[in-house]
Amino acid sequence: HRHLLGIAGLQPHEIGFLLDEAEQWVAMNRATQKHDNRLNGLTLINAFFENSTRTLLSFEIAGKRLGADVVNMHAAQSSVKKGETLIDTAMTLNAMRADMIVIRHASSGAVQLIADKVDCPVLNAGDGRHEHPTQALLDALTIRRRKGQIAGLVIAICGDVLHSRVARSNILALTALGADVRVVAPPTLIPPDLDRMHVARFTDMDAGLDGADVVMMLRLQTERMAGGFVPSLREYHAFWGLTPERLARARPDALVMHPGPMNRGVEIASSVADDPARSAITEQVEMGVAVRMACLDVLTRRARGMEGWA
Ligand code: CP
């Protein structure tokens, strides 16, 4: 693979390979000296057309810890605001001889469009409702480290699945790795193409959490509901919020996850999000840096005269 545009198209052993590669970076990132020089001389451009805290910063840190020169382009401060097209912006980044481009964009498919035009590997940092592959990889790594393996686990992905690229990438990755994935959501927030994804569907939160090993909550994405039905936040919390009482339906050792940013008191109660025994939310962020280091390393191997990864 030249690019990382989605989990779709990756074989289970390729997903496992990226997770294995990330382990060395988890170890290095926990040391005092966090530097490797394998990407010396290469330029990473992070082009973010949508806001981000975790993904942007972790790609920046990942690139720097591997020795790359890292430049961030925030669309809000760029010539995108003067009407420049997506393709013209992409060709501009390409002309500056980027060696890796990381892109986040509000439109599904926008990252593929750019990948088809530029000369270097492109990594999808989230495109519309489509995919967020490095999020799924960091979630899989978090689960694998906490639970020992992914195959056979009951994983409940809960909430606003309709608008979630995180849910789509996670469904693809976790089913590929052998998990028993459930989607737990109100009927209005289930994507129409879910039937093709080999997951069980629950429209009752308590039933969906019953016996789960992992409870993955999703942010209610009201910003993507313009013109449509927007639920009352209080009502949403009452029916779909993860509270300690609801979590009691899952297994006693169930792991609680959330990709962030969280709407505290909406999809998740603070007491659950902050429970050190149950919540893996900050560990997910830590794994994000390691997974992104692995992806940058692996995707630039050909350019560095090494054998490609797949
Ligand atoms: N999980 C995630 O993608 O977070 P950011 O939007 O802050 O990057």
mmCIF file of C-alpha atoms and ligand atoms in Angstrom:
data_model
loop_
_atom_site.group_PDB
_atom_site.id
_atom_site.type_symbol
_atom_site.label_atom_id
_atom_site.label_comp_id
_atom_site.label_asym_id
_atom_site.label_seq_id
_atom_site.Cartn_x
_atom_site.Cartn_y
_atom_site.Cartn_z
ATOM 1 C CA HIS A 1 0.000 0.000 0.000
ATOM 2 C CA ARG A 2 1.338 3.431 -0.922
ATOM 3 C CA HIS A 3 -1.146 5.383 1.215
ATOM 4 C CA LEU A 4 -3.211 4.820 4.375
ATOM 5 C CA LEU A 5 -6.670 5.985 3.348
ATOM 6 C CA GLY A 6 -8.789 3.579 5.379
ATOM 7 C CA ILE A 7 -8.989 0.251 7.154
ATOM 8 C CA ALA A 8 -11.020 -1.042 4.208
ATOM 9 C CA GLY A 9 -8.587 -2.825 1.935
ATOM 10 C CA LEU A 10 -6.183 -3.832 4.721
ATOM 11 C CA GLN A 11 -5.805 -7.523 5.459
ATOM 12 C CA PRO A 12 -5.988 -8.677 9.104
ATOM 13 C CA HIS A 13 -2.259 -9.507 9.070
ATOM 14 C CA GLU A 14 -1.471 -5.998 7.799
ATOM 15 C CA ILE A 15 -3.453 -4.456 10.670
ATOM 16 C CA GLY A 16 -1.630 -6.774 13.091
ATOM 17 C CA PHE A 17 1.711 -5.785 11.549
ATOM 18 C CA LEU A 18 1.058 -2.065 12.153
ATOM 19 C CA LEU A 19 0.058 -2.798 15.770
ATOM 20 C CA ASP A 20 3.221 -4.876 16.269
ATOM 21 C CA GLU A 21 5.343 -2.075 14.780
ATOM 22 C CA ALA A 22 3.740 0.432 17.177
ATOM 23 C CA GLU A 23 4.851 -1.512 20.264
ATOM 24 C CA GLN A 24 8.489 -0.363 19.959
ATOM 25 C CA TRP A 25 7.295 3.260 19.910
ATOM 26 C CA VAL A 26 5.137 2.788 23.019
ATOM 27 C CA ALA A 27 8.323 1.684 24.778
ATOM 28 C CA MET A 28 10.440 4.558 23.407
ATOM 29 C CA ASN A 29 7.787 7.157 24.200
ATOM 30 C CA ARG A 30 7.851 6.053 27.848
ATOM 31 C CA ALA A 31 11.623 6.636 28.052
ATOM 32 C CA THR A 32 13.219 9.981 28.891
ATOM 33 C CA GLN A 33 14.939 10.253 25.497
ATOM 34 C CA LYS A 34 12.235 10.031 22.845
ATOM 35 C CA HIS A 35 14.148 10.311 19.609
ATOM 36 C CA ASP A 36 14.915 8.187 16.588
ATOM 37 C CA ASN A 37 16.408 9.597 13.414
ATOM 38 C CA ARG A 38 14.981 7.302 10.729
ATOM 39 C CA LEU A 39 12.935 10.068 9.078
ATOM 40 C CA ASN A 40 15.801 12.617 9.074
ATOM 41 C CA GLY A 41 15.627 14.821 5.980
ATOM 42 C CA LEU A 42 11.995 13.947 5.212
ATOM 43 C CA THR A 43 9.238 16.550 5.367
ATOM 44 C CA LEU A 44 5.820 15.786 6.855
ATOM 45 C CA ILE A 45 2.971 18.195 6.107
ATOM 46 C CA ASN A 46 -0.148 17.978 8.270
ATOM 47 C CA ALA A 47 -2.964 19.622 6.279
ATOM 48 C CA PHE A 48 -6.017 19.987 8.514
ATOM 49 C CA PHE A 49 -9.197 21.346 6.947
ATOM 50 C CA GLU A 50 -11.151 20.505 10.147
ATOM 51 C CA ASN A 51 -10.291 21.149 13.794
ATOM 52 C CA SER A 52 -8.297 18.642 15.792
ATOM 53 C CA THR A 53 -6.403 18.348 19.053
ATOM 54 C CA ARG A 54 -5.371 14.687 19.377
ATOM 55 C CA THR A 55 -4.785 13.714 15.758
ATOM 56 C CA LEU A 56 -2.924 16.843 14.705
ATOM 57 C CA LEU A 57 -0.694 17.001 17.774
ATOM 58 C CA SER A 58 0.053 13.284 17.775
ATOM 59 C CA PHE A 59 1.039 13.283 14.090
ATOM 60 C CA GLU A 60 3.255 16.300 14.787
ATOM 61 C CA ILE A 61 4.866 14.619 17.796
ATOM 62 C CA ALA A 62 5.164 11.322 15.892
ATOM 63 C CA GLY A 63 6.968 12.974 12.979
ATOM 64 C CA LYS A 64 9.308 14.926 15.257
ATOM 65 C CA ARG A 65 10.183 11.893 17.409
ATOM 66 C CA LEU A 66 11.238 10.081 14.226
ATOM 67 C CA GLY A 67 13.396 13.009 13.086
ATOM 68 C CA ALA A 68 11.227 14.433 10.276
ATOM 69 C CA ASP A 69 10.733 18.127 9.569
ATOM 70 C CA VAL A 70 7.065 18.737 10.409
ATOM 71 C CA VAL A 71 4.915 21.566 9.090
ATOM 72 C CA ASN A 72 1.255 22.130 9.981
ATOM 73 C CA MET A 73 -1.259 23.779 7.659
ATOM 74 C CA HIS A 74 -4.463 24.933 9.336
ATOM 75 C CA ALA A 75 -7.080 25.612 6.668
ATOM 76 C CA ALA A 76 -8.594 28.456 8.700
ATOM 77 C CA GLN A 77 -5.340 30.453 8.331
ATOM 78 C CA SER A 78 -4.593 29.363 4.754
ATOM 79 C CA SER A 79 -5.481 30.455 1.236
ATOM 80 C CA VAL A 80 -8.378 27.974 1.358
ATOM 81 C CA LYS A 81 -10.174 30.946 2.938
ATOM 82 C CA LYS A 82 -9.476 32.957 -0.266
ATOM 83 C CA GLY A 83 -11.228 30.332 -2.383
ATOM 84 C CA GLU A 84 -8.344 28.062 -3.389
ATOM 85 C CA THR A 85 -9.603 24.640 -4.446
ATOM 86 C CA LEU A 86 -8.685 21.440 -2.640
ATOM 87 C CA ILE A 87 -6.715 20.168 -5.641
ATOM 88 C CA ASP A 88 -4.786 23.438 -6.008
ATOM 89 C CA THR A 89 -3.895 23.311 -2.309
ATOM 90 C CA ALA A 90 -2.777 19.685 -2.702
ATOM 91 C CA MET A 91 -0.640 20.491 -5.761
ATOM 92 C CA THR A 92 0.951 23.329 -3.784
ATOM 93 C CA LEU A 93 1.939 20.974 -0.952
ATOM 94 C CA ASN A 94 3.250 18.509 -3.544
ATOM 95 C CA ALA A 95 5.350 21.191 -5.267
ATOM 96 C CA MET A 96 7.049 21.868 -1.923
ATOM 97 C CA ARG A 97 8.246 18.246 -2.127
ATOM 98 C CA ALA A 98 6.514 16.882 0.927
ATOM 99 C CA ASP A 99 7.514 13.284 1.691
ATOM 100 C CA MET A 100 4.326 12.488 3.667
ATOM 101 C CA ILE A 101 1.020 14.360 3.758
ATOM 102 C CA VAL A 102 -1.519 13.851 6.551
ATOM 103 C CA ILE A 103 -4.973 15.202 5.721
ATOM 104 C CA ARG A 104 -8.188 15.799 7.638
ATOM 105 C CA HIS A 105 -11.174 17.056 5.672
ATOM 106 C CA ALA A 106 -14.929 17.398 6.273
ATOM 107 C CA SER A 107 -15.833 15.653 2.991
ATOM 108 C CA SER A 108 -15.809 11.860 2.659
ATOM 109 C CA GLY A 109 -13.470 10.983 -0.217
ATOM 110 C CA ALA A 110 -11.486 14.245 -0.159
ATOM 111 C CA VAL A 111 -8.352 12.487 1.090
ATOM 112 C CA GLN A 112 -8.512 9.905 -1.713
ATOM 113 C CA LEU A 113 -8.847 12.761 -4.225
ATOM 114 C CA ILE A 114 -5.595 14.295 -2.964
ATOM 115 C CA ALA A 115 -3.809 10.935 -2.738
ATOM 116 C CA ASP A 116 -4.486 10.402 -6.447
ATOM 117 C CA LYS A 117 -2.734 13.696 -7.313
ATOM 118 C CA VAL A 118 0.434 13.811 -5.196
ATOM 119 C CA ASP A 119 3.756 11.976 -5.383
ATOM 120 C CA CYS A 120 4.138 10.944 -1.722
ATOM 121 C CA PRO A 121 2.277 8.725 0.770
ATOM 122 C CA VAL A 122 -0.964 10.256 2.077
ATOM 123 C CA LEU A 123 -2.435 9.365 5.471
ATOM 124 C CA ASN A 124 -6.110 9.916 6.196
ATOM 125 C CA ALA A 125 -6.567 11.769 9.506
ATOM 126 C CA GLY A 126 -10.367 11.661 9.128
ATOM 127 C CA ASP A 127 -12.531 12.391 6.083
ATOM 128 C CA GLY A 128 -16.174 13.281 6.704
ATOM 129 C CA ARG A 129 -18.188 10.262 7.820
ATOM 130 C CA HIS A 130 -15.934 7.889 5.910
ATOM 131 C CA GLU A 131 -12.813 6.681 7.767
ATOM 132 C CA HIS A 132 -10.294 7.578 10.475
ATOM 133 C CA PRO A 133 -7.878 4.654 10.139
ATOM 134 C CA THR A 134 -5.219 5.683 12.654
ATOM 135 C CA GLN A 135 -7.956 6.093 15.293
ATOM 136 C CA ALA A 136 -9.058 2.492 14.710
ATOM 137 C CA LEU A 137 -5.441 1.301 14.902
ATOM 138 C CA LEU A 138 -4.822 3.123 18.188
ATOM 139 C CA ASP A 139 -8.088 1.772 19.592
ATOM 140 C CA ALA A 140 -7.147 -1.769 18.544
ATOM 141 C CA LEU A 141 -3.707 -1.380 20.129
ATOM 142 C CA THR A 142 -5.267 -0.109 23.371
ATOM 143 C CA ILE A 143 -7.675 -3.066 23.499
ATOM 144 C CA ARG A 144 -4.989 -5.605 22.604
ATOM 145 C CA ARG A 145 -2.656 -4.325 25.336
ATOM 146 C CA ARG A 146 -5.392 -4.223 28.005
ATOM 147 C CA LYS A 147 -7.158 -7.472 27.118
ATOM 148 C CA GLY A 148 -4.293 -9.512 25.661
ATOM 149 C CA GLN A 149 -6.115 -10.188 22.394
ATOM 150 C CA ILE A 150 -9.003 -8.897 20.302
ATOM 151 C CA ALA A 151 -10.433 -12.090 18.828
ATOM 152 C CA GLY A 152 -13.556 -13.235 20.674
ATOM 153 C CA LEU A 153 -14.139 -10.006 22.628
ATOM 154 C CA VAL A 154 -17.633 -8.510 22.704
ATOM 155 C CA ILE A 155 -17.166 -4.859 21.736
ATOM 156 C CA ALA A 156 -20.128 -2.455 21.915
ATOM 157 C CA ILE A 157 -19.755 0.690 19.778
ATOM 158 C CA CYS A 158 -22.382 3.076 21.124
ATOM 159 C CA GLY A 159 -24.094 6.309 20.156
ATOM 160 C CA ASP A 160 -23.887 8.486 17.070
ATOM 161 C CA VAL A 161 -22.684 5.817 14.634
ATOM 162 C CA LEU A 162 -24.326 7.546 11.665
ATOM 163 C CA HIS A 163 -21.909 10.498 11.648
ATOM 164 C CA SER A 164 -18.857 8.612 12.898
ATOM 165 C CA ARG A 165 -15.807 7.842 10.790
ATOM 166 C CA VAL A 166 -14.313 6.459 14.016
ATOM 167 C CA ALA A 167 -17.115 3.874 14.236
ATOM 168 C CA ARG A 168 -16.755 2.865 10.588
ATOM 169 C CA SER A 169 -12.980 2.352 10.815
ATOM 170 C CA ASN A 170 -13.322 0.528 14.137
ATOM 171 C CA ILE A 171 -16.040 -1.795 12.855
ATOM 172 C CA LEU A 172 -13.791 -2.727 9.920
ATOM 173 C CA ALA A 173 -10.657 -3.184 12.033
ATOM 174 C CA LEU A 174 -12.197 -5.004 14.994
ATOM 175 C CA THR A 175 -14.281 -7.418 12.897
ATOM 176 C CA ALA A 176 -11.174 -8.127 10.769
ATOM 177 C CA LEU A 177 -9.318 -8.996 14.001
ATOM 178 C CA GLY A 178 -12.076 -11.403 15.084
ATOM 179 C CA ALA A 179 -14.047 -9.364 17.636
ATOM 180 C CA ASP A 180 -17.794 -9.773 18.090
ATOM 181 C CA VAL A 181 -18.800 -6.174 17.340
ATOM 182 C CA ARG A 182 -22.170 -4.691 18.319
ATOM 183 C CA VAL A 183 -23.526 -1.350 17.230
ATOM 184 C CA VAL A 184 -25.711 0.169 19.955
ATOM 185 C CA ALA A 185 -27.554 3.275 18.780
ATOM 186 C CA PRO A 186 -30.908 4.981 18.362
ATOM 187 C CA PRO A 187 -32.510 3.952 15.037
ATOM 188 C CA THR A 188 -32.060 7.532 13.743
ATOM 189 C CA LEU A 189 -28.269 7.344 14.247
ATOM 190 C CA ILE A 190 -27.564 4.024 12.531
ATOM 191 C CA PRO A 191 -26.004 4.284 9.033
ATOM 192 C CA PRO A 192 -28.081 2.777 6.206
ATOM 193 C CA ASP A 193 -25.194 0.594 4.984
ATOM 194 C CA LEU A 194 -24.612 -1.091 8.374
ATOM 195 C CA ASP A 195 -26.128 -4.361 7.125
ATOM 196 C CA ARG A 196 -23.046 -4.913 4.950
ATOM 197 C CA MET A 197 -20.676 -4.697 7.911
ATOM 198 C CA HIS A 198 -21.307 -7.975 9.787
ATOM 199 C CA VAL A 199 -22.206 -6.454 13.157
ATOM 200 C CA ALA A 200 -25.092 -7.022 15.546
ATOM 201 C CA ARG A 201 -27.455 -4.082 15.960
ATOM 202 C CA PHE A 202 -29.066 -2.994 19.248
ATOM 203 C CA THR A 203 -31.496 -0.111 19.650
ATOM 204 C CA ASP A 204 -31.685 -0.521 23.437
ATOM 205 C CA MET A 205 -28.615 0.626 25.378
ATOM 206 C CA ASP A 206 -28.977 -1.768 28.338
ATOM 207 C CA ALA A 207 -29.413 -4.790 26.071
ATOM 208 C CA GLY A 208 -26.469 -3.700 23.910
ATOM 209 C CA LEU A 209 -24.136 -3.409 26.904
ATOM 210 C CA ASP A 210 -25.085 -6.772 28.371
ATOM 211 C CA GLY A 211 -21.898 -8.836 28.796
ATOM 212 C CA ALA A 212 -19.667 -6.446 26.792
ATOM 213 C CA ASP A 213 -15.871 -6.653 27.250
ATOM 214 C CA VAL A 214 -15.325 -3.209 25.748
ATOM 215 C CA VAL A 215 -17.716 -0.229 25.675
ATOM 216 C CA MET A 216 -16.680 2.303 23.064
ATOM 217 C CA MET A 217 -18.648 5.556 23.304
ATOM 218 C CA LEU A 218 -18.937 8.023 20.433
ATOM 219 C CA ARG A 219 -19.335 11.783 20.471
ATOM 220 C CA LEU A 220 -22.791 13.081 19.575
ATOM 221 C CA GLN A 221 -21.820 15.082 16.466
ATOM 222 C CA THR A 222 -24.457 17.814 16.492
ATOM 223 C CA GLU A 223 -22.329 19.879 14.071
ATOM 224 C CA ARG A 224 -23.069 17.263 11.379
ATOM 225 C CA MET A 225 -26.838 17.379 12.034
ATOM 226 C CA ALA A 226 -27.528 20.819 10.492
ATOM 227 C CA GLY A 227 -30.950 20.798 8.865
ATOM 228 C CA GLY A 228 -31.835 17.432 10.398
ATOM 229 C CA PHE A 229 -33.166 16.196 13.716
ATOM 230 C CA VAL A 230 -31.018 17.253 16.679
ATOM 231 C CA PRO A 231 -31.897 15.425 19.905
ATOM 232 C CA SER A 232 -32.229 17.207 23.235
ATOM 233 C CA LEU A 233 -28.937 16.678 25.063
ATOM 234 C CA ARG A 234 -30.681 15.882 28.355
ATOM 235 C CA GLU A 235 -32.914 13.311 26.706
ATOM 236 C CA TYR A 236 -29.965 11.791 24.816
ATOM 237 C CA HIS A 237 -28.064 11.384 28.092
ATOM 238 C CA ALA A 238 -31.089 9.793 29.745
ATOM 239 C CA PHE A 239 -31.428 7.127 27.035
ATOM 240 C CA TRP A 240 -27.927 6.795 25.563
ATOM 241 C CA GLY A 241 -25.471 8.229 28.095
ATOM 242 C CA LEU A 242 -22.942 5.847 29.688
ATOM 243 C CA THR A 243 -23.591 6.121 33.439
ATOM 244 C CA PRO A 244 -22.200 3.880 36.201
ATOM 245 C CA GLU A 245 -25.619 2.159 36.407
ATOM 246 C CA ARG A 246 -25.602 1.358 32.680
ATOM 247 C CA LEU A 247 -21.978 0.255 32.733
ATOM 248 C CA ALA A 248 -22.963 -2.327 35.379
ATOM 249 C CA ARG A 249 -24.684 -4.256 32.549
ATOM 250 C CA ALA A 250 -21.294 -4.866 30.908
ATOM 251 C CA ARG A 251 -18.723 -7.320 32.259
ATOM 252 C CA PRO A 252 -17.197 -6.283 35.619
ATOM 253 C CA ASP A 253 -13.810 -5.790 33.912
ATOM 254 C CA ALA A 254 -15.222 -4.009 30.839
ATOM 255 C CA LEU A 255 -12.987 -1.349 29.347
ATOM 256 C CA VAL A 256 -14.509 2.088 28.637
ATOM 257 C CA MET A 257 -13.234 3.962 25.585
ATOM 258 C CA HIS A 258 -13.952 7.270 23.852
ATOM 259 C CA PRO A 259 -11.987 8.721 20.916
ATOM 260 C CA GLY A 260 -12.415 12.296 22.190
ATOM 261 C CA PRO A 261 -13.315 15.049 22.229
ATOM 262 C CA MET A 262 -15.915 14.084 24.852
ATOM 263 C CA ASN A 263 -19.237 15.742 25.540
ATOM 264 C CA ARG A 264 -19.230 15.134 29.291
ATOM 265 C CA GLY A 265 -22.740 14.634 30.640
ATOM 266 C CA VAL A 266 -24.090 13.872 27.147
ATOM 267 C CA GLU A 267 -22.768 10.540 25.789
ATOM 268 C CA ILE A 268 -20.663 9.795 28.884
ATOM 269 C CA ALA A 269 -20.898 10.677 32.574
ATOM 270 C CA SER A 270 -17.752 12.229 34.047
ATOM 271 C CA SER A 271 -17.620 9.617 36.797
ATOM 272 C CA VAL A 272 -17.250 6.894 34.136
ATOM 273 C CA ALA A 273 -14.823 8.827 31.922
ATOM 274 C CA ASP A 274 -12.577 9.559 34.905
ATOM 275 C CA ASP A 275 -12.715 6.110 36.537
ATOM 276 C CA PRO A 276 -9.068 4.976 36.475
ATOM 277 C CA ALA A 277 -10.001 1.299 36.828
ATOM 278 C CA ARG A 278 -12.331 1.269 33.826
ATOM 279 C CA SER A 279 -11.483 4.122 31.480
ATOM 280 C CA ALA A 280 -8.763 3.734 28.819
ATOM 281 C CA ILE A 281 -9.340 7.205 27.361
ATOM 282 C CA THR A 282 -5.941 8.717 28.155
ATOM 283 C CA GLU A 283 -4.230 5.453 27.158
ATOM 284 C CA GLN A 284 -5.930 5.753 23.765
ATOM 285 C CA VAL A 285 -4.235 9.129 23.321
ATOM 286 C CA GLU A 286 -0.871 7.645 24.303
ATOM 287 C CA MET A 287 -1.299 4.793 21.810
ATOM 288 C CA GLY A 288 -2.174 7.372 19.133
ATOM 289 C CA VAL A 289 1.377 8.733 19.084
ATOM 290 C CA ALA A 290 2.908 5.240 18.819
ATOM 291 C CA VAL A 291 0.530 4.087 16.081
ATOM 292 C CA ARG A 292 1.154 7.226 14.026
ATOM 293 C CA MET A 293 4.922 6.748 14.389
ATOM 294 C CA ALA A 294 4.503 3.205 13.059
ATOM 295 C CA CYS A 295 2.413 4.403 10.100
ATOM 296 C CA LEU A 296 4.870 7.166 9.149
ATOM 297 C CA ASP A 297 7.822 4.770 9.394
ATOM 298 C CA VAL A 298 6.201 1.966 7.434
ATOM 299 C CA LEU A 299 4.743 4.123 4.650
ATOM 300 C CA THR A 300 8.089 5.828 3.943
ATOM 301 C CA ARG A 301 10.130 2.622 3.769
ATOM 302 C CA ARG A 302 10.129 2.510 -0.047
ATOM 303 C CA ALA A 303 11.192 6.158 -0.299
ATOM 304 C CA ARG A 304 14.047 5.315 2.104
ATOM 305 C CA GLY A 305 15.281 2.500 -0.132
ATOM 306 C CA MET A 306 13.804 -0.269 1.998
ATOM 307 C CA GLU A 307 11.313 -2.942 1.108
ATOM 308 C CA GLY A 308 7.700 -1.730 1.209
ATOM 309 C CA TRP A 309 5.421 -3.138 3.892
ATOM 310 C CA ALA A 310 2.625 -4.663 1.834
HETATM 311 N N1 CP B 1 -10.207 11.429 18.159
HETATM 312 C C1 CP B 1 -9.888 12.473 17.382
HETATM 313 O O1 CP B 1 -9.782 12.371 16.151
HETATM 314 O O2 CP B 1 -9.689 13.647 18.070
HETATM 315 P P1 CP B 1 -9.333 15.068 17.411
HETATM 316 O O3 CP B 1 -10.553 15.490 16.622
HETATM 317 O O4 CP B 1 -9.032 15.994 18.568
HETATM 318 O O5 CP B 1 -8.163 14.872 16.497
#
